[in-house]
Short mmCIF file of C-alpha atoms in Angstrom, two decimals:
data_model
loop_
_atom_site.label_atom_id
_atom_site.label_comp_id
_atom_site.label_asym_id
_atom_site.label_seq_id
_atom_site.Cartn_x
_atom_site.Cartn_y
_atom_site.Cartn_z
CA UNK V 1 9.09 -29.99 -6.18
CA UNK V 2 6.15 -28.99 -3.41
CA UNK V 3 2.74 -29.06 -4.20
CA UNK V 4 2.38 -24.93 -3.74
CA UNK V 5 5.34 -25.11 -6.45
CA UNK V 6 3.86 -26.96 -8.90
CA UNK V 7 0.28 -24.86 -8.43
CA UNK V 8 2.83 -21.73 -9.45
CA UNK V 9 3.95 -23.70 -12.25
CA UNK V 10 0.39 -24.34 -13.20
CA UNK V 11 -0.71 -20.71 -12.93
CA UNK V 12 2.45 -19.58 -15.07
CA UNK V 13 0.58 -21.56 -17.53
CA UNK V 14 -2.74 -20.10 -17.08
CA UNK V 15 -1.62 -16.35 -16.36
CA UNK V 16 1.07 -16.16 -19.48
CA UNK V 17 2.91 -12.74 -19.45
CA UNK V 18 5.05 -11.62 -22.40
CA UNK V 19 7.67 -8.87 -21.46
CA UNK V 20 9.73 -7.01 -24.08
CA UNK V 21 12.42 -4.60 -23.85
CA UNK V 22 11.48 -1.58 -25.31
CA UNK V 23 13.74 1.71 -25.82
CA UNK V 24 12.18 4.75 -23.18
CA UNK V 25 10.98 6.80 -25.85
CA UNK V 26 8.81 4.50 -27.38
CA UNK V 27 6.42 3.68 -24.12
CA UNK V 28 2.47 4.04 -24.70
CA UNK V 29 1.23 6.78 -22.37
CA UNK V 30 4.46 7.83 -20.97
CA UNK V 31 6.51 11.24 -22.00
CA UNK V 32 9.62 13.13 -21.43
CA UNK V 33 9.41 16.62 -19.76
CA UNK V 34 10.71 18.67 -22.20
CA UNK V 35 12.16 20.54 -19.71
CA UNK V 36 13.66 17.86 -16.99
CA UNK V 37 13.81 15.27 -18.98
CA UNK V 38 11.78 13.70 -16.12
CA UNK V 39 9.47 10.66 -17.12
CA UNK V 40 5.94 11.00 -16.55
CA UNK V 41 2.88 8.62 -17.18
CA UNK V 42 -0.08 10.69 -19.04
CA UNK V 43 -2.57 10.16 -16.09
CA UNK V 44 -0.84 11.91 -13.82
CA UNK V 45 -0.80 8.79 -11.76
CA UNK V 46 1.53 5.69 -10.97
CA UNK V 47 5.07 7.28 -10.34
CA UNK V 48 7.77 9.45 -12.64
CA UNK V 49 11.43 8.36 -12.87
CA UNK V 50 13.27 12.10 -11.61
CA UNK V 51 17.19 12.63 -10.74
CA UNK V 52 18.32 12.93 -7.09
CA UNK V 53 21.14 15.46 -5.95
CA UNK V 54 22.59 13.51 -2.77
CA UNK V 55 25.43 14.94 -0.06
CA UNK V 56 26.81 13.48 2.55
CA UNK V 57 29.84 15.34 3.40
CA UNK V 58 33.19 13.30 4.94
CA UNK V 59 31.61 10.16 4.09
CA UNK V 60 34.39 8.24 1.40
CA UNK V 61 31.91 8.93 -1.43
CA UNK V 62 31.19 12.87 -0.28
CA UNK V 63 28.34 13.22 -3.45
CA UNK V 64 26.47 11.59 -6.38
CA UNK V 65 23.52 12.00 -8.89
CA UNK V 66 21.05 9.71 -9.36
CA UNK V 67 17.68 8.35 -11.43
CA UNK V 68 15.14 7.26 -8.45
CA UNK V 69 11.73 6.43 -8.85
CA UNK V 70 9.28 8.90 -6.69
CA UNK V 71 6.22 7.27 -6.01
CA UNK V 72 4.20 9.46 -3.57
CA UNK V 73 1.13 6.85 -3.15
CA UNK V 74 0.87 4.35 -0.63
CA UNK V 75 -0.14 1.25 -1.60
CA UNK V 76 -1.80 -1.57 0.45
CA UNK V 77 0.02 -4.98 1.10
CA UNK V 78 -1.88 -7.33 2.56
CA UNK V 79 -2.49 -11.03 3.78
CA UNK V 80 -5.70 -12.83 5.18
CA UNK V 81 -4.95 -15.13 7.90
CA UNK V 82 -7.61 -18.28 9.07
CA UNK V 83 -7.24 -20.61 11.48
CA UNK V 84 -8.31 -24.42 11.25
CA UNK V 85 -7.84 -26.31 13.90
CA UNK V 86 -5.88 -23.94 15.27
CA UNK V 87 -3.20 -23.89 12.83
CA UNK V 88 -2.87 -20.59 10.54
CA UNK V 89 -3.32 -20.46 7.23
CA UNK V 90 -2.74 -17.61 4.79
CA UNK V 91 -4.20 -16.91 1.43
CA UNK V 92 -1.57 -16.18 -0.83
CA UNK V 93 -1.66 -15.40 -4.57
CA UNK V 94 0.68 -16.62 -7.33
CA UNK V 95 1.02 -13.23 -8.95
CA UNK V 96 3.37 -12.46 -11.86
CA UNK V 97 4.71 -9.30 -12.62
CA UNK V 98 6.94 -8.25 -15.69
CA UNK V 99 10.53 -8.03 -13.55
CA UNK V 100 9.83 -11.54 -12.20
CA UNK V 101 13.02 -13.79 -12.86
CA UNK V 102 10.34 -17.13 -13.47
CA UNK V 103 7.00 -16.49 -13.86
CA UNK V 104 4.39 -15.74 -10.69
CA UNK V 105 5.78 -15.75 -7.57
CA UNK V 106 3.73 -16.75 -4.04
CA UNK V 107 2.69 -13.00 -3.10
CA UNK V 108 -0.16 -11.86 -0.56
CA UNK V 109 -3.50 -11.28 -0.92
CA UNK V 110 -3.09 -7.96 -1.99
CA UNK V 111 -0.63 -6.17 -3.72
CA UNK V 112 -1.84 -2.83 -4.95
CA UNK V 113 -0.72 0.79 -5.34
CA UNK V 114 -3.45 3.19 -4.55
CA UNK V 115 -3.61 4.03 -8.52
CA UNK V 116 -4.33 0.30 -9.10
CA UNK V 117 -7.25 -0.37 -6.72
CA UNK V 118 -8.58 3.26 -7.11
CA UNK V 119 -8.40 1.56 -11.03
CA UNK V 120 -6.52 4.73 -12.69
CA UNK V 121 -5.67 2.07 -15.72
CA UNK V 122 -9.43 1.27 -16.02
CA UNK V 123 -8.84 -2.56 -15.08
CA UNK V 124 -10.38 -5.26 -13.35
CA UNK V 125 -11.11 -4.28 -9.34
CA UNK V 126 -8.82 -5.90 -7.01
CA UNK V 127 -10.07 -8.77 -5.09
CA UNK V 128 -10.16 -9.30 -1.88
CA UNK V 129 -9.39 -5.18 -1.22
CA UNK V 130 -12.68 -4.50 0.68
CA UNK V 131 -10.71 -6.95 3.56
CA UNK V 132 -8.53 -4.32 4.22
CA UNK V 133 -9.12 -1.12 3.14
CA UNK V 134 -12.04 -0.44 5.90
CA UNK V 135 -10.80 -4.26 7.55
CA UNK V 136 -13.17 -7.07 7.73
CA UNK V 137 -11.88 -9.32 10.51
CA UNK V 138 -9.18 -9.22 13.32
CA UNK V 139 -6.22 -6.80 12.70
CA UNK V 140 -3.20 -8.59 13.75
CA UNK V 141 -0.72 -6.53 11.63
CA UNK V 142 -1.19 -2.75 10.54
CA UNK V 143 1.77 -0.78 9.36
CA UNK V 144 3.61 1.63 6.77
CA UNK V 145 6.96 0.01 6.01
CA UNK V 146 8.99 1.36 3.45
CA UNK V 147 10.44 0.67 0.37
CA UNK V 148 14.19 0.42 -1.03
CA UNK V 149 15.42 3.55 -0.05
CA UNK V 150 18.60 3.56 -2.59
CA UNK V 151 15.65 3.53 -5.83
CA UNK V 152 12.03 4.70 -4.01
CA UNK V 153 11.95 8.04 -3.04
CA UNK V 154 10.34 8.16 0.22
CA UNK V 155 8.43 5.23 -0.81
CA UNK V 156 6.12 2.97 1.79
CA UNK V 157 2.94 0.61 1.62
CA UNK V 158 0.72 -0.42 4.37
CA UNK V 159 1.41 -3.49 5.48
CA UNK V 160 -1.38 -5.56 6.94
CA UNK V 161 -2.70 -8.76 8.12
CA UNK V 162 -6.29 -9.51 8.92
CA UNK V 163 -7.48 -12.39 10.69
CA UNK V 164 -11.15 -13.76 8.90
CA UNK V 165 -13.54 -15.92 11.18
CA UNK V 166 -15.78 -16.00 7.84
CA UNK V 167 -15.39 -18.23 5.18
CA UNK V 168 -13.18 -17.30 2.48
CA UNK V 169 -13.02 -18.86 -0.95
CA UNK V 170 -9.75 -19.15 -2.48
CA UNK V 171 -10.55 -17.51 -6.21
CA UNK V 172 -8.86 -19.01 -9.24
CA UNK V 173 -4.99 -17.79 -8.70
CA UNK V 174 -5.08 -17.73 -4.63
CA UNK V 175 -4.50 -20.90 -2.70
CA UNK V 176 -4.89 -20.92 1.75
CA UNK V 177 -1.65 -22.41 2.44
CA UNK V 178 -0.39 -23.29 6.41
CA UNK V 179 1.93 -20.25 7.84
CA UNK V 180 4.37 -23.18 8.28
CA UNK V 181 4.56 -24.07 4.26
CA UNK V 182 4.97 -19.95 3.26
CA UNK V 183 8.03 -20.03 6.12
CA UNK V 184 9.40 -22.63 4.55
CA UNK V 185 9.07 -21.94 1.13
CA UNK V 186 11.64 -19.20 1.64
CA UNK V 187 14.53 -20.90 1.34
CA UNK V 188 13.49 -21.61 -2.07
CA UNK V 189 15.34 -19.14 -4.63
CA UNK V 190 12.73 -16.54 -5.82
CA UNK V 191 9.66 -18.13 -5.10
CA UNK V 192 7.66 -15.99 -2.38
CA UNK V 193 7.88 -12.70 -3.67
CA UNK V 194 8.84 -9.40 -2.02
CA UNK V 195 6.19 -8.21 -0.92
CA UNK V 196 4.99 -11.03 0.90
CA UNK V 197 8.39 -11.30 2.52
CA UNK V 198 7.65 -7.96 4.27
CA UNK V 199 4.35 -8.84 5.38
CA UNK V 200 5.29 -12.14 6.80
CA UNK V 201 7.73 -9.84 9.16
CA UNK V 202 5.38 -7.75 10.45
CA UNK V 203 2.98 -10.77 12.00
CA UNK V 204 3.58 -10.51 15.55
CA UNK V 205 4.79 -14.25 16.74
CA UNK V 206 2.12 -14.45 19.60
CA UNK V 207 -0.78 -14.10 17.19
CA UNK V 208 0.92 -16.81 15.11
CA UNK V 209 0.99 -19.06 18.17
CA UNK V 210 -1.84 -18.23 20.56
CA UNK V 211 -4.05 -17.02 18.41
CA UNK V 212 -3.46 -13.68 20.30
CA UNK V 213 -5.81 -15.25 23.37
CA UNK V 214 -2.78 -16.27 25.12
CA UNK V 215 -0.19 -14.47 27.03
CA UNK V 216 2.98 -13.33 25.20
CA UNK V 217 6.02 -14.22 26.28
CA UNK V 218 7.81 -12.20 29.38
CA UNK V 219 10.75 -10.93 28.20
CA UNK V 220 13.41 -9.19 30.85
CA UNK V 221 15.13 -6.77 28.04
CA UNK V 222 18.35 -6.27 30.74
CA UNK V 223 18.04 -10.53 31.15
CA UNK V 224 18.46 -11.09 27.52
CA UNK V 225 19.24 -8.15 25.38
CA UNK V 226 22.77 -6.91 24.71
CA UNK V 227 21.08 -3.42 24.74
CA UNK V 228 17.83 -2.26 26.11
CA UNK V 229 15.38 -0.98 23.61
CA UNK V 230 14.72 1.88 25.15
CA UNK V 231 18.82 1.95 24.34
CA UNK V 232 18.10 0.89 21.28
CA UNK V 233 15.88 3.51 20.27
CA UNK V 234 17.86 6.48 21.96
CA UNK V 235 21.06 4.84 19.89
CA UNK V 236 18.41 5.17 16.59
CA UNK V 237 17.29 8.74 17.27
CA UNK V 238 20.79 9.80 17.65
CA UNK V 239 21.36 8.54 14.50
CA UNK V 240 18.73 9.98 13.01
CA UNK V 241 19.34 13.64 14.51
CA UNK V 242 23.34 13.82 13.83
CA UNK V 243 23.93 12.63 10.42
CA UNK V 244 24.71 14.72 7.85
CA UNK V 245 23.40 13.76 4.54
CA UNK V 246 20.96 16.33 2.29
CA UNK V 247 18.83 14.61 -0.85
CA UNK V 248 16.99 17.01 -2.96
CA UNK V 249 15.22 16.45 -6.40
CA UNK V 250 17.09 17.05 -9.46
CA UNK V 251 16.17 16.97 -12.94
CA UNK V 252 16.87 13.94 -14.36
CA UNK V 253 18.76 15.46 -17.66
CA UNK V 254 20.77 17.26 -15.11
CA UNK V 255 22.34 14.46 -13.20
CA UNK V 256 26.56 13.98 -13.38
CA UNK V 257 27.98 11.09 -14.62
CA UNK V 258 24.50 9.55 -16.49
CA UNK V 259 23.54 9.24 -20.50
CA UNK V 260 20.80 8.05 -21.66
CA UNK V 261 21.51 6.34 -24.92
CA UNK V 262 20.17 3.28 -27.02
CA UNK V 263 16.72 4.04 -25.14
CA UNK V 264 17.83 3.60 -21.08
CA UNK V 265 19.42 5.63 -18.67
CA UNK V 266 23.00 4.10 -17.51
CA UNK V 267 25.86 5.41 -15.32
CA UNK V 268 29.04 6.01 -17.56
CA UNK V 269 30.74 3.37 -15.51
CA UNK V 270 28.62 0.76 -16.26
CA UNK V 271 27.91 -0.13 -12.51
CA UNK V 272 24.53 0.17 -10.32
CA UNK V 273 21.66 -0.23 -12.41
CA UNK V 274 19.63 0.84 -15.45
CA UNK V 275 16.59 2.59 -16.29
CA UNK V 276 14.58 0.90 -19.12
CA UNK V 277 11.46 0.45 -20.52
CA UNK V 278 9.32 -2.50 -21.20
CA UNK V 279 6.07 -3.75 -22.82
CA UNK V 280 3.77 -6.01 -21.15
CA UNK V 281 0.86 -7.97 -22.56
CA UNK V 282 -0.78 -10.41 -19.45
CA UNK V 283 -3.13 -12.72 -19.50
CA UNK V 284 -4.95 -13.34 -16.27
CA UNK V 285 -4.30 -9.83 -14.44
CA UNK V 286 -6.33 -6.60 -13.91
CA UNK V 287 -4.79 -5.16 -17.74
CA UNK V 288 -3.69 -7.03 -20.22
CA UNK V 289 -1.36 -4.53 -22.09
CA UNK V 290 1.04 -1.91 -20.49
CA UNK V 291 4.47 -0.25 -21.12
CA UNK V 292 6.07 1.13 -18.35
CA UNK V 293 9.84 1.98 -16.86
CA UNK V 294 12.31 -0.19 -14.93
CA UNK V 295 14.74 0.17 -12.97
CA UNK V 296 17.52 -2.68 -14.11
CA UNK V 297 20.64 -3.69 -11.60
CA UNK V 298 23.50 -4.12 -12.26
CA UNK V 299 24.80 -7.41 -10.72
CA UNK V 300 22.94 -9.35 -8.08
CA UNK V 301 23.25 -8.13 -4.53
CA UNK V 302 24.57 -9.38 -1.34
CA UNK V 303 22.78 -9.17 2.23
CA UNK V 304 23.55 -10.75 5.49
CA UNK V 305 22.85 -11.02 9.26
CA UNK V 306 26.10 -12.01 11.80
CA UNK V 307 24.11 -13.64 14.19
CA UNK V 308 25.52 -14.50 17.48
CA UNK V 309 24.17 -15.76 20.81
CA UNK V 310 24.14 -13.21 24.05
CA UNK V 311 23.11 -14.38 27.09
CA UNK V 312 21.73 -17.78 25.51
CA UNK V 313 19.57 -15.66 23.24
CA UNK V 314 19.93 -15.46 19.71
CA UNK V 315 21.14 -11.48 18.41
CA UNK V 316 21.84 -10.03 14.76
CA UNK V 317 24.22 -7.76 13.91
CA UNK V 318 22.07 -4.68 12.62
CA UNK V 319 23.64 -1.93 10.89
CA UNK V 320 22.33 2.14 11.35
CA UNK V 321 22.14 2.73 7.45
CA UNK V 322 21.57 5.99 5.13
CA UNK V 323 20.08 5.36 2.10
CA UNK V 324 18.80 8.95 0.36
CA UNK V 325 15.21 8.27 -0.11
CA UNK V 326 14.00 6.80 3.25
CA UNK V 327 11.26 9.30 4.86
CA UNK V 328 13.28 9.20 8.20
CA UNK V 329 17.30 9.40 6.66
CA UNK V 330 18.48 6.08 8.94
CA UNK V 331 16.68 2.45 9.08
CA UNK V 332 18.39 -0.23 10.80
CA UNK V 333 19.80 -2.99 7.62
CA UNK V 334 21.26 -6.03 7.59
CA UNK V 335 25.16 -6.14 8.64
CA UNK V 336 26.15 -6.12 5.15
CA UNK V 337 23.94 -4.93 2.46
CA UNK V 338 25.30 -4.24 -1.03
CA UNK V 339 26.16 -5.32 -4.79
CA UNK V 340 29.40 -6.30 -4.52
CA UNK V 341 30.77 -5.34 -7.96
CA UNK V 342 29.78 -1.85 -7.20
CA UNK V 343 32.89 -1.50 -4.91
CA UNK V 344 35.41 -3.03 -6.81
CA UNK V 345 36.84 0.45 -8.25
CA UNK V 346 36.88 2.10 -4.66
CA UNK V 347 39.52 1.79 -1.43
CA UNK V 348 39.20 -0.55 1.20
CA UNK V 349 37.77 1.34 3.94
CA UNK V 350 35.04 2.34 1.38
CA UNK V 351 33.61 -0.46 0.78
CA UNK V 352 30.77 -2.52 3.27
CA UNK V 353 32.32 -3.47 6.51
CA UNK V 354 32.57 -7.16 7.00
CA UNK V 355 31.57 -7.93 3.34
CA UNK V 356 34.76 -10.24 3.38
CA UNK V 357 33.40 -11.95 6.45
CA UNK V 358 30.50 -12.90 4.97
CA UNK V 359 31.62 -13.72 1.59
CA UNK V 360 34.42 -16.17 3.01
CA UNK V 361 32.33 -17.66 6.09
CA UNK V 362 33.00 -21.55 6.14
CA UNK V 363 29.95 -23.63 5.04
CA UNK V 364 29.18 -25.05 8.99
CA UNK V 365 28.63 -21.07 9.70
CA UNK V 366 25.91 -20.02 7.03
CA UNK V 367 22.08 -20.80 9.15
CA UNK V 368 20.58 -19.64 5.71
CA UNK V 369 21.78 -18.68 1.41
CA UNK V 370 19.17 -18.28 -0.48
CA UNK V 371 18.51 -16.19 -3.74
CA UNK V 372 15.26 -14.04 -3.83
CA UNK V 373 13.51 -11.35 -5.89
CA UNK V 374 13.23 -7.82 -4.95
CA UNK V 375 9.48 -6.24 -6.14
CA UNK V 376 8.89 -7.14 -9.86
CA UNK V 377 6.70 -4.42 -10.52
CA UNK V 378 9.34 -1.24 -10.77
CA UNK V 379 12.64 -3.23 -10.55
CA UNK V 380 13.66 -5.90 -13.95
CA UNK V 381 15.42 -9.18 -12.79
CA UNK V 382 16.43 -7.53 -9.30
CA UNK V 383 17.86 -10.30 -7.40
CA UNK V 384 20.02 -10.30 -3.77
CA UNK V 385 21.41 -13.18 -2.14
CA UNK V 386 19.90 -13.32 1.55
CA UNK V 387 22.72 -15.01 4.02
CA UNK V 388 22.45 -15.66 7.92
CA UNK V 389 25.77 -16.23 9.22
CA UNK V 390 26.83 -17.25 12.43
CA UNK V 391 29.64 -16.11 14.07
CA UNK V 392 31.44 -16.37 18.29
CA UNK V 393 32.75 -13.09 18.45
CA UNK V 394 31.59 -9.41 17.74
CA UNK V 395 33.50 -8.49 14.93
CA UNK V 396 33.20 -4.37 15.18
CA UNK V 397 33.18 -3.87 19.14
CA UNK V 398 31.88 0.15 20.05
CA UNK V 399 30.99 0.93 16.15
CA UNK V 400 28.63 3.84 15.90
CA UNK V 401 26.77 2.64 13.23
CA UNK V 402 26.38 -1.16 14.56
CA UNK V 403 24.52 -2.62 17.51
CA UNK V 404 23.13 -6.31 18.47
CA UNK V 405 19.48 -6.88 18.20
CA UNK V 406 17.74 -9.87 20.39
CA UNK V 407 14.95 -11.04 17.58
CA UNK V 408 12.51 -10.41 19.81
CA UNK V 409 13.69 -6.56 19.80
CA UNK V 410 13.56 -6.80 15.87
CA UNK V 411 10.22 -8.33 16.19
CA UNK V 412 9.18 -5.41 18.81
CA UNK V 413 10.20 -2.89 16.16
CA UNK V 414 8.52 -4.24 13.62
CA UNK V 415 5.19 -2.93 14.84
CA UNK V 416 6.37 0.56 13.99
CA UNK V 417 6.73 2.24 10.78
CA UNK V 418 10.11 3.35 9.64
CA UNK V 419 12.37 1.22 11.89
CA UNK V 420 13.86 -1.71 10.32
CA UNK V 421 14.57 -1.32 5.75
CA UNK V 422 12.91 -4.28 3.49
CA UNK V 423 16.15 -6.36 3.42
CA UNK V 424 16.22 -6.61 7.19
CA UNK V 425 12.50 -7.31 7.31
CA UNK V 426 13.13 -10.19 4.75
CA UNK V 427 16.25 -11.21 6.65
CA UNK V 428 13.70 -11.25 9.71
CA UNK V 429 11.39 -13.68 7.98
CA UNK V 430 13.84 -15.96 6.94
CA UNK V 431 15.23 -16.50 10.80
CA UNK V 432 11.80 -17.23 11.95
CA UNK V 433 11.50 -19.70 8.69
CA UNK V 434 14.59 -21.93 10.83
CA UNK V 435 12.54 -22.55 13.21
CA UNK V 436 12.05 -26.10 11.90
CA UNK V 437 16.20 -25.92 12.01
CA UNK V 438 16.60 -24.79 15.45
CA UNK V 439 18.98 -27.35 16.64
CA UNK V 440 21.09 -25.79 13.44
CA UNK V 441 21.22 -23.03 15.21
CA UNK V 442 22.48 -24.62 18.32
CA UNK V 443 19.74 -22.64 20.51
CA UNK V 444 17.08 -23.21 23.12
CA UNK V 445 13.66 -22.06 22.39
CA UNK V 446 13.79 -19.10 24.74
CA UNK V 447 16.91 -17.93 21.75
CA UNK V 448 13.67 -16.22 20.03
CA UNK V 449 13.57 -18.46 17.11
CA UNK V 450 10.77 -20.06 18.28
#
């Protein structure tokens, strides 16, 4: 056990949360539309859980309903960054939150929807927010990402990271801890937390090295790219501008093939997830008593990156994916994202290409298997296992939907909003966390991984 894992062990102690299941209708300061059926929190505030109508016509499954979560704030992610003697450090919090699989997980600096630092629930203020809400410091990462587009709708955060030439004290629960340590520390099953994951992605790699005072590194795109971006981007756009898919709120008591019985929301099958509530009393957070609604999988998810080199340069297989509450309709995802069980009941050609690939690479082939939590906040015991698998040949030559990515393109991208979903941006993290592995990966340096 590491040092940062026993200090989350520690806090689990000193932060105790207690989370109960409790049936929807009985949750403090939520109601029931009486005419939707929609869930609503008193205040006005926070998010409801509404229905979804979604179309997407020739696709294998042509329609659906659905319960998402619509959460119109933005809220702020963020991470302080220091250097000492040059090396970076980051001051991360161990933060629980009532879906957490094990107690508080390493999570940034801040972690806040707008109703909880603009203290709607008439808690504690949020430390550290004044950093970044009018920034104190360097700005070395500053953008809205989204959310899971299959349960947010249209759902991002602001995703920061601020450099400090100040002193900062670490306050009881935070802890600076060497960018190094928190890459690391990935690889260990549901220990850094979502939201932290996503950050972590959007650092650009020359700040982490230089310090941003050096030069970054000259990249030819037509020397080492499969695809240009500017390709890239034109492939993305037409994408985005061609496929057909409509999403369009529905009332949550009106959605096919969903009952809500013993006090959740479930699909008659039995597959995808749940809606349910909970009760939360906390020790050591802004409030110490809550109830609130979850959303519950079903199963624990799969999601992988082929990786391949090209040209001597390391490339994942990204996939062009429509999920129906993204803001822009397409982000580029992982190769294979899914929950396998979810498939079972439908024909081959619709379920995930390549699942099978992944799922029955040999051990010498997998860079990277990890399990890790999705956000603990909204989703209850949400878990996906994150593979990088490495493979000689491209396994879906010309596919539409499927293009390689040089990690320096998915890097480039990552300074833009709206480009690459929250799996890929954890998938991202987790490449440039081998860097202590590169021979594994049977790469130069110039392969991207650093």
């Amino acid at each position: 056990m590491t040092d940062t894992q026993e200090w989350l062990r520690e806090m689990a102690g000193r932060t105790s949360m207690s989370v109960t299941r409790l049936p929807l209708e009985e949750l403090a300061d939520w109601y029931e539309d009486p005419e939707t059926g929609n869930i609503h929190h008193r205040s006005g505030r926070f998010f409801t859980v509404e229905g979804l109508d979604v179309r997407r016509p020739g696709w294998p499954v042509p329609a659906w309903t659905q319960p998402i979560i619509n959460q119109p704030e933005s809220g702020i992610l963020g991470i302080l960054l220091k250097r000492v003697g040059g090396v970076p450090y980051l001051l991360m919090q161990a933060k629980n939150e009532p879906g957490n699989v094990d107690g508080p997980q390493l999570s940034p600096t801040v972690q806040a929807t707008r109703s909880n630092y603009t203290r709607v629930h008439r808690g504690l203020p949020v430390p550290y927010l004044d950093f970044f809400r009018e920034p104190r410091g360097r700005v070395l990462a500053d953008v809205r990402q989204s959310e899971q587009g299959a349960w947010f709708y249209r759902k991002s955060n602001r995703n920061m990271v601020v450099e400090v030439g100040e002193e900062v004290a670490a306050a009881e629960g935070f802890r600076w801890l060497p960018l190094r340590r928190v890459r690391d520390l990935l690889s260990v099953p549901d220990l850094v937390n979502m939201d932290a994951r996503t950050v972590l992605a959007c650092l650009p790699l020359q700040d982490e090295e230089t310090g941003g005072d050096g030069p970054a590194r000259s990249r030819d795109p037509r020397a080492d790219a499969a695809h240009g971006t500017h390709e890239i981007l034109s492939w993305l756009s037409g994408v985005r501008s061609t496929v057909d898919v409509q999403a369009r709120p529905l009332p949550l008591n009106r959605l096919r093939h969903w009952h809500r019985s013993a006090g959740r929301i479930s699909h008659e099958t039995g597959r995808f997830f749940d809606v349910v509530g909970v009760g939360v009393e906390a020790h050591g957070r802004e409030v110490r008593r809550w109830t609130q609604p979850m959303i519950e999988p079903v199963g624990t998810g799969l999601v992988a990156f082929l990786v391949r080199p090209v040209r001597g340069v390391l490339h994942a297989l990204v996939h062009a994916r429509v999920e129906p509450g993204y803001t822009d309709v397409v982000e580029l995802a992982p190769t294979v994202q899914c929950t396998p069980g979810n498939y079972d009941h439908l024909p081959v050609p619709a379920r995930p290409p390549l699942l099978a690939q992944v799922l029955e690479a040999p051990p010498e082939r997998v860079l990277f298997d990890t399990v890790l939590s999705e956000e603990g906040g909204r989703f209850y015991h949400a878990r996906n296992r994150y593979l990088v698998v490495e493979t000689d040949e491209d396994p879906l030559p010309g596919h539409p939907a499927f293009r390689w990515l040089a990690l320096h393109q998915l890097d480039g991208l990552l300074r833009h909003s709206y480009y690459l979903n929250v799996q890929a941006r954890t998938l991202n993290a987790c490449l440039h966390g081998l860097a202590g592995e590169r021979d594994a990966l049977h790469l130069p340096v110039s392969g991207g991984v650093r």
